[in-house]
XYZ file of C-alpha atoms in Angstrom:
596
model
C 4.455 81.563 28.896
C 7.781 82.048 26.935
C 6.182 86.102 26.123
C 5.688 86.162 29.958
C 9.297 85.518 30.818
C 10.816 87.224 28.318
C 8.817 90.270 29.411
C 9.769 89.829 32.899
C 13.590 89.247 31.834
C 13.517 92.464 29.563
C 11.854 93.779 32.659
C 13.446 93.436 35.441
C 17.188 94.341 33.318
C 15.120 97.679 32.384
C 14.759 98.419 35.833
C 18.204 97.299 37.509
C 19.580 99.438 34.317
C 16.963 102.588 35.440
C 18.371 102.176 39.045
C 21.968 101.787 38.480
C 23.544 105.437 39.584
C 26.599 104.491 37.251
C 28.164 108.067 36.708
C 28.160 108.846 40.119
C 31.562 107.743 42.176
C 29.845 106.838 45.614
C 32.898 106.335 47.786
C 34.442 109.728 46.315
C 34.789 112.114 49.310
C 35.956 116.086 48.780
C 39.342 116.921 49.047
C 40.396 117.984 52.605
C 43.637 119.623 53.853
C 43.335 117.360 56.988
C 47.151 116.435 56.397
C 47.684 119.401 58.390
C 46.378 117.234 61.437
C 48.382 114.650 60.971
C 50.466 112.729 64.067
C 53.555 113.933 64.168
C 56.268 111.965 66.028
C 59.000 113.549 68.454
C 62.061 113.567 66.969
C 64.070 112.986 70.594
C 67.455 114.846 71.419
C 69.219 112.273 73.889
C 71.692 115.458 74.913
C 68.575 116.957 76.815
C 66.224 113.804 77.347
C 63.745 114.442 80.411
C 61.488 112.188 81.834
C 58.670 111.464 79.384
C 55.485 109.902 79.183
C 55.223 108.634 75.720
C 57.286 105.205 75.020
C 60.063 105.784 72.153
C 62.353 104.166 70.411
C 65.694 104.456 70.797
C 67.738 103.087 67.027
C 71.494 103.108 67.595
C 73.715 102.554 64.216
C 72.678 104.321 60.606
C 70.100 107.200 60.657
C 70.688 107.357 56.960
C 70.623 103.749 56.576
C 67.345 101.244 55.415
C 67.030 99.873 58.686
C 66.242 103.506 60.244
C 64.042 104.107 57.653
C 61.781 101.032 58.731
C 62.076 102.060 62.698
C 61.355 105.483 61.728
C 58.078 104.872 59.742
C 57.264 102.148 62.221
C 56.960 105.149 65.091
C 54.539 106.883 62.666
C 52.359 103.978 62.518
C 52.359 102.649 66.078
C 52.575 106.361 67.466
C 56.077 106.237 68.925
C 58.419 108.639 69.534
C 61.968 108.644 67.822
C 65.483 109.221 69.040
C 68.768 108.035 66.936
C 72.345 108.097 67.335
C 75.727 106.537 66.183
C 76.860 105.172 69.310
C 76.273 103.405 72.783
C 77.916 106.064 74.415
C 75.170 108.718 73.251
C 72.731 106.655 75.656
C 71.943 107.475 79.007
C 71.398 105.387 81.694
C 68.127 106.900 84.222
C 65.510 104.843 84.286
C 63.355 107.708 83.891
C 64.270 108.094 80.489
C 65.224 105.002 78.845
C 63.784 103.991 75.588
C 60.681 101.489 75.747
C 62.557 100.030 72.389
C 66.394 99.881 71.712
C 66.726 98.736 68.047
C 70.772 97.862 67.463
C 71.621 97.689 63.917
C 74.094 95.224 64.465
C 75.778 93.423 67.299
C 78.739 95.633 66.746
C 77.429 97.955 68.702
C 76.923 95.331 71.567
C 80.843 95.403 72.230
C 82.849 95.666 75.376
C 81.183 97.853 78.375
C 78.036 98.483 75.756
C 77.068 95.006 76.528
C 77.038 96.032 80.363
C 74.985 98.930 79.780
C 72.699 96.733 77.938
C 72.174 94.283 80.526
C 71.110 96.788 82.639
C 68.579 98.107 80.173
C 66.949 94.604 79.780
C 66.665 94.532 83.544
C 64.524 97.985 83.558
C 62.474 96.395 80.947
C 63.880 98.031 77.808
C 62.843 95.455 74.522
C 66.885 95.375 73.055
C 66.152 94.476 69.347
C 69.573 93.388 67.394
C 68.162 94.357 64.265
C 70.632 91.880 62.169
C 73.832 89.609 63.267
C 76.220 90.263 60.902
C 79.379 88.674 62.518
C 79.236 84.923 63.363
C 82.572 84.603 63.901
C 82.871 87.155 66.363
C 79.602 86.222 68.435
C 81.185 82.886 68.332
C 84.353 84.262 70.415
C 82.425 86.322 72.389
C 80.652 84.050 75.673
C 78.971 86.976 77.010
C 77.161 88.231 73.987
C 76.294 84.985 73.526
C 74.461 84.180 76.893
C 72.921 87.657 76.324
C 71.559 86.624 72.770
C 70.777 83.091 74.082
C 73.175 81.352 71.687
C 74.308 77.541 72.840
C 76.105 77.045 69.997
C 77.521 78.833 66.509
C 77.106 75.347 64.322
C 78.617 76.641 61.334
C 78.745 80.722 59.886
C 77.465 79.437 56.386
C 74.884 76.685 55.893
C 72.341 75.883 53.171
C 68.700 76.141 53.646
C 66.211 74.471 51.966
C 63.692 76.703 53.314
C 62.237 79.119 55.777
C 59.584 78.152 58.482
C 57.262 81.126 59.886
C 55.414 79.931 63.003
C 51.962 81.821 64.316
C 51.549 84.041 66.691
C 54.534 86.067 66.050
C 52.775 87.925 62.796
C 48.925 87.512 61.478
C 47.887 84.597 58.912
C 48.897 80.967 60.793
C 52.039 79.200 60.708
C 53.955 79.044 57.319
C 56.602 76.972 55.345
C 58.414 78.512 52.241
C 60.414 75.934 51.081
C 61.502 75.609 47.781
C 58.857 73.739 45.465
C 59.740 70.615 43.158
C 57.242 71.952 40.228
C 59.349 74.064 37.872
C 57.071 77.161 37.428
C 56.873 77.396 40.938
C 60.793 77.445 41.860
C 61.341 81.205 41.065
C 59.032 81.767 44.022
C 61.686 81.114 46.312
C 63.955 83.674 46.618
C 64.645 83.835 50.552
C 68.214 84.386 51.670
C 68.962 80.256 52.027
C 72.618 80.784 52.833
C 72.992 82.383 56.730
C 74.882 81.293 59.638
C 73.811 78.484 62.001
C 72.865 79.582 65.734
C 71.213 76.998 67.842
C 69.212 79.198 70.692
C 69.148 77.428 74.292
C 66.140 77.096 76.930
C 64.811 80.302 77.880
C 64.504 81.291 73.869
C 61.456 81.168 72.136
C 61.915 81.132 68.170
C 59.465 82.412 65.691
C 61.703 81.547 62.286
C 63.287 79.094 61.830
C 65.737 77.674 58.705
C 64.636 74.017 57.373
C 67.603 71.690 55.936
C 67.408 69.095 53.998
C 66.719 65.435 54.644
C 70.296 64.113 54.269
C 71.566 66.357 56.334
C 68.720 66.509 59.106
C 69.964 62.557 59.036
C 67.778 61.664 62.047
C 70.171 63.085 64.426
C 68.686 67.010 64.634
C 65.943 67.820 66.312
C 63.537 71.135 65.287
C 64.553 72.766 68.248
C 68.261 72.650 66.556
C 68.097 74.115 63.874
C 68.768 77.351 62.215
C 67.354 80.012 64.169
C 66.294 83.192 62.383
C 64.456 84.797 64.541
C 64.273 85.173 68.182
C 63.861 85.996 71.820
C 65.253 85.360 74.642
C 63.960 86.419 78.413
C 65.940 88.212 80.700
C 65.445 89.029 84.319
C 61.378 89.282 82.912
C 62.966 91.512 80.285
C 63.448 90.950 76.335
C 65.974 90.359 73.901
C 65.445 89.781 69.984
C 67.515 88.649 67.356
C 67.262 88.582 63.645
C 69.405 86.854 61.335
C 69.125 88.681 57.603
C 67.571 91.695 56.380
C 63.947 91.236 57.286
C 64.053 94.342 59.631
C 65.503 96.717 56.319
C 62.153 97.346 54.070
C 58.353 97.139 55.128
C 58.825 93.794 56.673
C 60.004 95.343 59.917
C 56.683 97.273 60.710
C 55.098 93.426 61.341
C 58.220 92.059 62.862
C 58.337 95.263 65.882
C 54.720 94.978 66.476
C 55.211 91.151 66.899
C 58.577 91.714 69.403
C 56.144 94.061 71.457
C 53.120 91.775 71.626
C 55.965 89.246 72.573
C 57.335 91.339 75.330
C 54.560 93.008 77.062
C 51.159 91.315 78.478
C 49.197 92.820 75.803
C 49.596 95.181 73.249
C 46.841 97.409 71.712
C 47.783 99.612 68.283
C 46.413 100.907 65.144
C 45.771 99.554 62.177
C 43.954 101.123 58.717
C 41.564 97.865 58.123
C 41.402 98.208 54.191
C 42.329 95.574 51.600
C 42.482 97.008 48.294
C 42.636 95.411 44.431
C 44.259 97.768 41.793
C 43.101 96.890 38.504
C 45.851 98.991 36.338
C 45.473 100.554 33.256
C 42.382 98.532 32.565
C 39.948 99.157 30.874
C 42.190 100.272 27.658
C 39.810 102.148 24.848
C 41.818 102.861 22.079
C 42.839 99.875 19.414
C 46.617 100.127 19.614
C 49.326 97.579 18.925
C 46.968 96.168 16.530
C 49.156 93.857 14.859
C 50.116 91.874 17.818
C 46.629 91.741 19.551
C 45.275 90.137 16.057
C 48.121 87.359 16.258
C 48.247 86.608 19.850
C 44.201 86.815 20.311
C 42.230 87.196 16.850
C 41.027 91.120 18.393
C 41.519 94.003 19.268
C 42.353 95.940 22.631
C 38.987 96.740 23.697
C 36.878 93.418 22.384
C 40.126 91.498 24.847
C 39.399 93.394 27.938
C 35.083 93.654 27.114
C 34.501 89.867 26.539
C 37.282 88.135 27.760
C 39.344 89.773 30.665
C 36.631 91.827 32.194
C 34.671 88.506 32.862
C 37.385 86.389 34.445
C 38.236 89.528 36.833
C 34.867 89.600 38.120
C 34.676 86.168 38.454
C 38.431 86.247 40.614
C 36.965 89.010 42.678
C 34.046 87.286 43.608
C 35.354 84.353 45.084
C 38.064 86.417 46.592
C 35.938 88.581 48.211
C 37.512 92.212 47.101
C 36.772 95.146 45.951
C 38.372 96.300 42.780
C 39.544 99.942 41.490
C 40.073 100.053 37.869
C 42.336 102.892 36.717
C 41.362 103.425 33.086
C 44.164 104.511 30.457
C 41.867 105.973 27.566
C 45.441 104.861 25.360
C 49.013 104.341 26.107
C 50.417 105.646 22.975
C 49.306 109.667 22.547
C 51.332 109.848 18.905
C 50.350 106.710 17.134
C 47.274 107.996 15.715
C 44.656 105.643 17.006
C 42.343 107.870 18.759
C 40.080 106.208 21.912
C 36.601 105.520 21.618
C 34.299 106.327 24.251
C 31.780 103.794 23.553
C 32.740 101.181 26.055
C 32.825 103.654 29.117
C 29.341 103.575 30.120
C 29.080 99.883 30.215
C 32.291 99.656 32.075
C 30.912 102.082 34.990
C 27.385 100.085 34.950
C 29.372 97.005 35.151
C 31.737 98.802 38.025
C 28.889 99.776 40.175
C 27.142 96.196 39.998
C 30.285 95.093 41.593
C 30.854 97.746 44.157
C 34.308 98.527 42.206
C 35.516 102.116 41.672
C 37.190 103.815 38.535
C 40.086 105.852 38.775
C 42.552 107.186 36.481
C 45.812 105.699 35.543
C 48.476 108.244 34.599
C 50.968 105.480 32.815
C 51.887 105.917 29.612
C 54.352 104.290 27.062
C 54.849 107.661 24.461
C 53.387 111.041 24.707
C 54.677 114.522 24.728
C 54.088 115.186 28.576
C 52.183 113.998 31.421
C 50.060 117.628 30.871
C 49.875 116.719 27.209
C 48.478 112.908 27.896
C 46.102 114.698 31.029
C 44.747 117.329 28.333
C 43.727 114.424 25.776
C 42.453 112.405 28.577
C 40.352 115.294 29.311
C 39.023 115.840 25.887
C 38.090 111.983 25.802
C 35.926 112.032 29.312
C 34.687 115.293 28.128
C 32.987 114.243 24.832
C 31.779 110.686 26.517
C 29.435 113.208 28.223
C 30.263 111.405 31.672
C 29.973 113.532 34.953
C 31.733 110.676 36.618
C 34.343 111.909 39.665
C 37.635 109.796 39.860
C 38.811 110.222 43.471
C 41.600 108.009 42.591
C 44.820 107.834 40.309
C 47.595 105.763 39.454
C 50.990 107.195 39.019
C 54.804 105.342 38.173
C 56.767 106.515 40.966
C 59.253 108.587 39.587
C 56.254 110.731 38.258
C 55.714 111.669 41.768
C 57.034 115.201 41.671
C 55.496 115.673 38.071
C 51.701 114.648 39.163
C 52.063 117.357 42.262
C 52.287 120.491 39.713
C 48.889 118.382 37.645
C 46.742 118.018 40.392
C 44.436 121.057 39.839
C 43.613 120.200 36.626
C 40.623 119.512 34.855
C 41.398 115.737 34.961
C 42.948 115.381 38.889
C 40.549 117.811 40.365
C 38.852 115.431 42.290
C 41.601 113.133 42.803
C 42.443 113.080 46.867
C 44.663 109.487 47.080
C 47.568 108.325 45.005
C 48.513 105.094 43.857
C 52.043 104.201 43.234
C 53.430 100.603 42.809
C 55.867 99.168 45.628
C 58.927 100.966 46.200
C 60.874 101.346 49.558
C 61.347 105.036 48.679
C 57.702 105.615 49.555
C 55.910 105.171 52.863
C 53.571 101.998 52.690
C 50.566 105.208 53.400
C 51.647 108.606 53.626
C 50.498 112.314 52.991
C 51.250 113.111 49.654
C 50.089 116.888 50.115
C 48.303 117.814 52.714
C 45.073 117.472 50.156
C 45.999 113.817 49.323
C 47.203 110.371 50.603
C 49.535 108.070 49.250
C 48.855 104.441 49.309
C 51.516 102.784 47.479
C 51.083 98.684 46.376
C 51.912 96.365 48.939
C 52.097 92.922 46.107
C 52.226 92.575 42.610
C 49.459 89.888 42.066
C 51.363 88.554 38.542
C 54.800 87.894 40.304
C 55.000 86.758 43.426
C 57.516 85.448 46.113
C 58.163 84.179 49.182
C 59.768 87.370 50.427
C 56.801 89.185 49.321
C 54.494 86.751 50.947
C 56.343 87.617 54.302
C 55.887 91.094 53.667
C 52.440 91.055 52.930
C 51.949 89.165 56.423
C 54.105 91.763 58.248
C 52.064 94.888 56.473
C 48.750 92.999 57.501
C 49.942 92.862 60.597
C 51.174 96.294 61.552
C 48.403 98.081 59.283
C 45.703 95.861 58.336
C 46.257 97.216 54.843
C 46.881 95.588 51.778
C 46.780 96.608 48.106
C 47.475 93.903 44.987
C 48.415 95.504 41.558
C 47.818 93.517 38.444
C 48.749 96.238 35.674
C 47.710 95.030 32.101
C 50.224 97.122 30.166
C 52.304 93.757 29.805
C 49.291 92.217 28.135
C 48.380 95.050 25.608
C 51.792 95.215 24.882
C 53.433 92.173 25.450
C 57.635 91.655 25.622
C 57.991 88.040 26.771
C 55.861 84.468 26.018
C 54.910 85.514 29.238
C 52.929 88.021 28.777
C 49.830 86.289 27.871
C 46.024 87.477 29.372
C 46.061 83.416 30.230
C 49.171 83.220 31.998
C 48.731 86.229 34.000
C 44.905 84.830 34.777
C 46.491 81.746 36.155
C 48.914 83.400 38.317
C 47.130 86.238 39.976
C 44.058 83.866 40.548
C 46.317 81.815 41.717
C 48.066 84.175 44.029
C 44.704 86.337 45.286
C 42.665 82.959 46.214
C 45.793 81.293 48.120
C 47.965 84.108 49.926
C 45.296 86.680 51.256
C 42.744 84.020 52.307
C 43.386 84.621 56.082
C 43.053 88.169 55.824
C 39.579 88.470 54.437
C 38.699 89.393 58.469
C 39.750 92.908 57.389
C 37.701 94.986 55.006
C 37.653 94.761 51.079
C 37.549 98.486 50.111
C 38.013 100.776 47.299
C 40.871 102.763 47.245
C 38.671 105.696 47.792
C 37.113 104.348 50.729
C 40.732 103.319 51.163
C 41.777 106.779 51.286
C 39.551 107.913 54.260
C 40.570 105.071 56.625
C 44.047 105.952 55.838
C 43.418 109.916 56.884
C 41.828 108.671 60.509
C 44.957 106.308 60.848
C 47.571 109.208 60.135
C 45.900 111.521 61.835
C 44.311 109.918 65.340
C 46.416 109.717 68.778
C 45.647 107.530 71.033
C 46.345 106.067 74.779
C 45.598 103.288 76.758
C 45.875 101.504 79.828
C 44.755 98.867 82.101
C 43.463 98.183 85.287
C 42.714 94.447 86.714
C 40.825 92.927 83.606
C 39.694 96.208 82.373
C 41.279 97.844 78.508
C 40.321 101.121 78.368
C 41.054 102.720 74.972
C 41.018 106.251 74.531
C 41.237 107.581 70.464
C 41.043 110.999 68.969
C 38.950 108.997 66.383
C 35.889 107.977 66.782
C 35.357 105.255 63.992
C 39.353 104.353 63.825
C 40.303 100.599 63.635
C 43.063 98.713 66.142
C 44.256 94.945 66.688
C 44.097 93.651 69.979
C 47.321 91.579 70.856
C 46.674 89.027 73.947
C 48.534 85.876 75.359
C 45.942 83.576 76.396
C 43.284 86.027 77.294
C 39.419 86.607 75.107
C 37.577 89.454 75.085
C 34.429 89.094 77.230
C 33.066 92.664 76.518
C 33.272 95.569 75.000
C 31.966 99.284 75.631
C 32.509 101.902 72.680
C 32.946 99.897 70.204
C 32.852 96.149 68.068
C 35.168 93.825 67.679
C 36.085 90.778 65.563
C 38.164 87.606 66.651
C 40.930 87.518 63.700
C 42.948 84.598 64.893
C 43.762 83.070 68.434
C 44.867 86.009 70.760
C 43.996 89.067 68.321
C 40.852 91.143 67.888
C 40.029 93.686 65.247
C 38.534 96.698 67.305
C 36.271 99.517 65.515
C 36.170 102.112 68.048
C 32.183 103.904 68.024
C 33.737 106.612 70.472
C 36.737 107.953 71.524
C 36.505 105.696 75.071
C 36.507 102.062 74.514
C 36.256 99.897 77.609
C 37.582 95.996 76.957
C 36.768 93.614 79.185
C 39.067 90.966 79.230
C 38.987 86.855 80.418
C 41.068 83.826 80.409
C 40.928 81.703 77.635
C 38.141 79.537 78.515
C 36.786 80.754 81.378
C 33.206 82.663 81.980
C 32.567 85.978 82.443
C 30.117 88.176 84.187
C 29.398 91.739 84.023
């Protein structure tokens, strides 16, 4: 009996092994110059504005500034038109032309007869956004800005939050809390503005952040609806106007935050979204033996026995019960000068183990000392070449200040096949863009080792306007470590930690490869799309079939759908894959039945 199972063990690992395709790179797809095709926005001239049938925005303040910058690559995403100026007095006043969205950078710009003009705007249905309130003191002085914003009352231009409260509805992932936790390790995660001015909104205001205060000086005698308001609307003649206190609408954050203030103002809104949650494994696995010295202190072996039998494990066993898909973007070594040559050896079990978990390898192009990024490229090249692997890496990791290097690498032996970039979170970069018109750019949404409230708001605004993610966790800090910690079991802890707790409402979306990643991200940029409505009828027409969009209701489920699937993410938003280019939604109140 003990022969027969051990024959059938040996057995049925022979066969798994015989049937495991692992040097093939099944979500690679050919490079494609369909950047070419990709939406463009109108860039709007206000001195010769005619009547036009696409919504826009209209941003008044900056163009240069950060806050632009987030309207501008909002409009990309949502498929909006653009227009800028300095000035109220650049806008005209025909109805025919206004803006569907008037985003003021600041209430300055709110002053005198501009509020007038405003008020009339509202009326006609134009979303007024003031995009931050800089000037308590002033809005305090001024009654009629007031009303318009929906103050009652400026309590005080400075007070001290304990905390930040998100409620739901207003972005995806349930109502929220951030405040500041007693446990010591967990303080630095709070690092939300606390100090901003006190506006209590009256009735007619509904308020989707709110500041928390403490218990002493709550005192029994404040009610919720009192205190600090951070952000807000308040209805007008059927019309909308939103406030935001602080400088959520000046990075990524906004793109959530606009598509929130439209589903807010309008009956329903319909827009779309990439549908791809992503896991970036960086430089991992590592196959060269370097920083020996430390590696034997800190963990008794060496580089490659830490990430074979002791990292590789616990990642599989975080991605599991997370429910992602990793891409591991391998660094054959970090140092090219050291000496200590890479050893293939490892690779092929690493690309078994890879495909068993539905994870792709890529390539990461970090380095800590070599000649040149064409010198480190030509040694990676010699490595994969002698490992005898035909393996295709679609995908590649890149620092990104080596953005302008990489584009002059990218037909080489090593980036051939390469058609998306990774690059970790910077404002500089679009959150997915075309890097060429050959290759995307999908830059990292959250660092999975360090994390914070204001990234957690992020994340949920991202999620919400693009149904994207992508979590880093680069091991470069572990191979070679610069602080206590920097420690393969502190790092464990915290991006466990982080992955199982933060993303947990968002596992509705996708888990994808960054290569699989990459093509969702090509039918986003590329497809246009329109809709409209008639009675309870949502008809949806894409130039993509097979392109993803969120569904935005108040109080309404969908009864049916023509064209296309769709997926219940929360109360009052659907996930929509559209099967054709005409999608027909059928609509109901909440609760009641429907018949065809």
């Amino acid at each position: 009996m003990m022969f027969v199972l051990l024959f059938l063990f040996q057995f049925s690992m022979v066969v798994r092994d015989s049937q495991n395709t692992y040097d093939i790179n099944s979500d690679l797809t050919a490079r494609s110059s369909d950047g070419e095709n990709a939406w463009q926005k109108e860039q709007i001239d206000l001195t010769s504005l005619a009547e036009t049938d696409r919504k826009y925005v209209l941003f008044v303040g900056d163009a240069s500034g950060e806050m632009a910058r987030a309207a501008d690559r909002w409009c990309t995403y949502a498929k909006w038109n653009l227009a800028t100026c300095s000035s109220m007095d650049e806008v005209q006043e025909q109805s025919e032309t206004l803006p569907g969205m008037l985003i003021l950078e600041s209430e300055k710009y709110a002053n005198g007869s501009n509020l007038k003009k405003l008020e009339k705007m509202v009326q006609n249905n134009v979303i007024i956004v003031f995009g931050c309130l800089e000037d308590p003191e002033t809005i305090d002085h001024n009654e009629e800005l007031k009303q318009f914003l929906g103050i009652d009352n400026v309590m005080s231009q400075r007070t001290e939050l304990t905390g930040v409260r998100l409620f739901k509805g207003f972005l995806l992932g349930g109502e929220v809390s951030y405040e500041t936790p007693e446990e010591a390790d967990e303080k630095e995660r709070q690092d939300l503005a606390l100090e901003v001015p006190w506006y209590q909104v009256g009735s007619g205001t509904k308020t989707y952040m709110m500041g928390l205060l403490s218990q002493s000086e709550m005192n029994g005698t404040i009610r919720n609806e009192e205190l600090p308001a951070l952000i807000w609307r308040n209805g007008i003649a059927g019309g909308s106007v939103f406030a935001v206190v602080g400088d959520y609408m000046k990075d990524s954050t906004a793109l959530g935050l606009l598509d929130g203030m439209v589903t807010e103002a309008s009956e329903y809104y319909l827009y779309p979204v990439v549908n791809a949650q992503n896991l970036s494994m960086v430089n991992f696995p590592a196959f060269a033996d370097q920083n020996s010295e430390t590696m034997a202190e800190l963990y008794g072996q060496q580089v490659t026995g830490i990430g074979r039998d002791i990292m590789w494990p616990s990642l599989v066993s975080i991605v599991e019960k997370g429910k992602m898909k990793m891409t591991c973007f391998m660094q054959p070594q970090a140092d090219y000068e050291d000496g200590a040559a890479p050893d293939n050896k490892d690779l092929v079990f690493y690309l078994k183990q890879m495909k068993e978990q539905n994870a792709e390898a890529g390539l990461s192009l970090q380095y800590k000392n070599a000649e040149s990024l064409n010198n480190k490229l030509a040694q990676d090249a010699e490595f994969f070449r002698k490992s005898g692997s035909s393996y295709r890496y679609g995908a590649a990791f890149v620092e990104e200040q080596n953005l302008n290097t990489v584009q002059e690498e990218l037909n080489t032996e090593m980036l051939k096949d390469v058609s998306t970039l990774v690059c970790e979170y910077t404002e500089a970069e679009p959150v997915v863009s075309y890097y060429t018109d050959e290759v995307t750019l999908q830059t990292v949404t959250s660092d999975g080792m360090n994390y914070h409230y204001s990234d957690d708001i992020r994340m949920r605004s991202i999620q919400s306007a693009l149904g994207y993610t992508n979590v880093m966790l680069n091991m470069q800090d572990i191979f070679w470590p610069e602080r206590d910690t920097d420690r393969w079991q502190i790092m464990q802890k915290h991006f466990s930690s982080n992955l199982l707790t933060y993303w947990k409402n968002f596992t509705v979306f996708d888990s994808t490869t960054l290569s699989e990643s990459n093509v969702r991200t090509r039918t986003f940029l590329n497809l246009d799309f329109s809709q409209s409505r008639s009675e309870d009828e949502i008809t949806l027409q894409t130039s993509q079939a097979g392109s993803w969009f969120v569904l935005r209701t108040h109080g309404e489920e969908i009864a049916d759908i023509e064209g296309g699937t769709q997926t219940k993410i929360e109360e009052g938003a659907y996930l929509i894959c559209t099967e054709d280019t005409t999608v027909k939604i059928q609509v109901k109140t909440a609760g009641l039945h429907y018949s065809k």
